[in-house]
Amino acid sequence: MRCTLFKLSTLSLALMHALPATANDLDFTPFTPTQSDFGGVGLMQMPTGRVAPEGEFSLGVTMNDDYRHYHSSLQLMPWLEATIRYTQVPDRLYSNDDGFSGETYYTDKGIDVKVRLWEESYWLPETSIGLRDLGGTGLFDGEYIAASKHIGPFDFTAGIGWGYIGNRANLKGDTSLGDDCGRDTSYKGKGGSFDYARWFTGCMSVFGGVEYQTPWEPLSLKLEYDANDYKSDFAPNATQDSPFNMGAVYRFGNWGDIRASYERGNTWTVGFTLKTNFNTLAQNWIDTPTPAYNGAQGKSVEDIDWDRVAADLETIAGYGNTKVYADDESITVVGSQSKYRNRDFAHEKAAMILTNTGSKASTYHLVEQQANQTTIQTDIDAAAYRKVANQEYVGANVTETTTRVNPESARGMLQTDTSKPWSVSVNPSLQQSIGGSEDFYMFNIGVTAGASYWLTDNIEFGGGVYVNLYDNYDKFKYDVPPDGTDLKRVRTLVRQYISDNTVRVSNLQLTAFDKFGDSFYVQAYGGYLETMFAGVGGEVLYRPLNSNWAFGLDMNYVAQRDPNSEFGIFTEEVHYDPITGRYYRVQTGTPTGHFTTYYRPEWSWFDDLLIKASVGQYLAEDKGVTLDVSKQFDSGVIAGAYMAKTNLSAEEFGEGSFNKGFYISIPFDIFTVKPSASRALIGWTPLSRDGGQMLGRKYSLYSMTDARYPNSEFTNR
C-alpha cells in the first residue's frame, strides 16, 4: 500500500507539473467539487482525491437505462466523507416471488467511505483512499486511491482502483481467472455485511480524468478514463464500447446542480443533486431584544415586581415554569430552558433582566430543569456582570461572569411561581423505510397529540394519541417471513399498528423521577410505553458535571400490544396467518434492557461527536451490542448512524444480516423566524426486521441532562 501511494503521488507530480501554469488560479472561477454518478465527490464513474467542505450534505439521483442511483453524501469531518446509496436495476426484479415483491425492481443498498490522507499543497496533490459499497451485496464494491491537482481552470485526477472500479485490469490481474480476476464477489449471509477480506484484491487498474471549469461560472466539463470494463456487471444489458466518459455539470448556485454525460460509448446518463451545508446553515431570527442596562441598584426584595421578572424571564430569556427565590444576597431562578440552544444567549438575557431589578444580590443562580429534575446551575457574579452590561471594557462578554456548578438548594424566600402541573403538545410524525422489497419507499405521516399532569414534583402521568393521516404500509407484505427466519414479530407487524388503526393510543404511562447526589439520575415507569409494547421498567444514569463520559442502565419487562385491541396485550405466542397459511410468533413477555456508555471525544480530528455503545437484550430476545455515532455541526444539525449486531446469524436475522439505520436531527429554529430549543428527527431505516430492536422509551435521562456537558446541543438524539 505504501509503495502504491508513493507511485501514485510520483505519477501525479510528473503529470501535473509537466503542464505549465499559464495563469494564477485567482484569474479563474473558483473550482467547486461535484458529485459522481454513485454519490460522493468524483468525476462520473470514477472518484477523485477531492472531498467537499466539512458539513456539506447532498441528496441526488443518477439514471440511465441500466441503473438508478439514489444517493446521499455527508462530509462528516474535513477528512471523512460518507455516502449512502440505493441502486435499482430496472432489468431485474427484487425476487422471483410475485406475491411478495411484485414488480419492484431489484434494489441494492451500499455505503461508501472516503478518507482524505492529505490536502493539496504546491507540490503534493490532494490524495484520498476510499471504499465503495462496503456494506451491500457487492454489486459495486471496490477500493481506490486517488490524487487530484488543480492547475488553472483544470483539476486533474489520477488513481488506482480495485474490484468493480478496476475490472479493466490494465495494471494488474489475471482475467483468465474470471472477469473479476479471482476476487471473491459473493456476499455473506443475507447481504449487508462488511466483507473486508476481499478489499484491495482482484483486478487492479489505473484511472484518470480532468474536470474543466469553463469561463461561464455555472458550467464545468468532465472527461475520464474508466477503469471498469463492465464485463461482470449485474445489469444484463450493460456493455462498453469506449473506456472514455464525458459529461457536463450545470450548477444552480450553492444549492444544487444537474448533470448529463455520455458513458461507455453507448449510454446517456442524467442526474441532479440538491445540497446544503450543515455548518453554515442558519436563519435570521426575529427575537425579543435584550433590555438595555438601566443602572438601577440598591433595591430591597420587597420593592421588586417579581411577577414581572418571571414574565420577562419567560418571554425574553426563555426560562419557563419558573420559581424565583430571592434575598439580599442572591436570586435563584429555577425553570426549564425551551428557547435557546446556545445557553449563552439565555444567560445574557436573564442576567440583564435580574440586574435591571436593582437588587442588592451579589450572585444570580440560574437552575435549569428537565422533567422537573435539576440538571445544571449557572452562577453569575452580579458585580462583574454590571461591568459587562455597562460595556466598561473591550470585548465584555457574559461568559466571563458565569460559573457552572451542580444544582444546589435555593436560598431565600419564594417570590413567584409560574410553574404549571399540566402540559399539552401537538407534533407532526414521520416514519419511513427505504429500499424494501415490497416498495422502494414506505412511510406513514401523522400527528401525535400529548398531555401530561404532574401529581407531585417527581411523578408524572401522561400519554399521547397518534392520528395517522396517510401511509402506504398497505404494501408491506412481510406477514410471515418468506426467507426462513423464525423471530418473534416485534417490529414487522408495523402495518397492523399503523394502516389498520387511524387513531391509536401511542403512549400512556406513569413516570417517577429522582436524583441521588450530584451525578445520579433515575426514573421508573409503567404503562403503555410505545405503540407496540407495554410494560414496566426503569433507568439509572451516572453523569458527572462537565464530564465527557456517562454511564446508563435501563431494565424493562414488556409484552407486545395487540394491534386489534386498543389496550389489549398478546397472551398467545403462536398465531396463524390465513393469507399465507403459515404460523408466526409474537412477544408475550420478556425482559429487555441495556447498559450504555456515552462518550464525547475531545480530539481535534473527532470534534463534536457522541459515541453510544449499548450492550444487552433486545425485544426479540436476541442479545448483542448497538453502536450509535452522531456528529453535531455548527448549525446545531446532528447526523448519526447506528448498527446493532446480535447473536443472531445472518440467516436468522433475514435480509440485511443485522439492524442498521441513519438519522438527522434538525433544530426547528433553522426553518422558523424565532429561536427554539426543539428539534425534528428524521430517520432512515433500510429494512424493517425484528432482530436488534430496542424498546422505544418516552424519556432518555441522557437527553434530559444534556446541559451538564458544556455547550451541548445534543438534545433528542
XYZ file of C-alpha atoms in Angstrom, residues 4 7-9 11-12 15-16 36 41-50 114 126-132 142-148 155-172 200 203-210 223-230 240 243-245:
73
model
C 1.285 2.220 -4.343
C 3.976 5.582 -7.125
C 0.649 7.365 -7.421
C 1.971 10.607 -5.921
C 2.922 9.883 -11.232
C 0.629 12.764 -10.284
C 1.864 14.771 -14.933
C 0.701 17.885 -13.134
C -20.142 11.417 -9.128
C -17.199 13.763 -4.817
C -15.880 12.450 -8.115
C -15.925 12.581 -11.897
C -18.609 10.263 -13.320
C -17.953 6.566 -12.691
C -14.562 7.240 -11.122
C -13.805 9.003 -7.806
C -11.276 11.792 -7.295
C -8.961 12.718 -4.461
C -11.226 15.656 -3.576
C -13.611 8.227 1.582
C -4.925 16.142 -2.616
C -4.945 12.393 -2.010
C -7.672 10.118 -0.656
C -8.323 6.447 -0.109
C -11.826 5.056 -0.348
C -14.135 2.057 -0.148
C -17.222 1.794 -2.348
C -14.321 -1.643 -4.962
C -11.459 0.256 -3.434
C -9.294 3.083 -4.710
C -6.539 5.564 -4.106
C -6.935 8.843 -5.986
C -4.918 12.048 -6.228
C -6.116 15.379 -7.647
C -8.500 19.752 -11.937
C -6.557 16.629 -12.886
C -7.064 13.232 -11.246
C -5.053 10.016 -11.377
C -5.893 6.924 -9.399
C -5.701 3.190 -8.913
C -8.806 1.052 -8.415
C -9.570 -2.479 -7.303
C -12.719 -4.588 -7.609
C -15.612 -3.069 -9.565
C -13.633 0.140 -10.083
C -10.599 -1.674 -11.534
C -12.065 -4.581 -13.515
C -10.249 -3.486 -16.699
C -7.087 -4.962 -15.101
C -4.775 -2.659 -17.060
C -2.276 -2.573 -14.207
C -2.523 -5.971 -12.553
C -7.829 -4.436 -2.379
C -8.279 -6.718 -10.776
C -6.189 -3.571 -10.420
C -6.391 -0.668 -12.867
C -5.233 2.878 -13.406
C -7.903 5.512 -13.995
C -7.815 9.235 -14.513
C -9.603 12.291 -15.708
C -9.974 16.029 -15.663
C -13.608 13.729 -19.069
C -12.485 10.452 -17.550
C -10.768 7.208 -18.413
C -12.893 4.429 -16.904
C -11.013 1.595 -15.178
C -14.033 -0.738 -15.342
C -14.785 -2.817 -18.463
C -18.336 -3.811 -17.338
C -18.952 -0.798 -23.040
C -13.410 3.468 -21.903
C -13.804 7.251 -22.094
C -16.731 9.046 -20.459
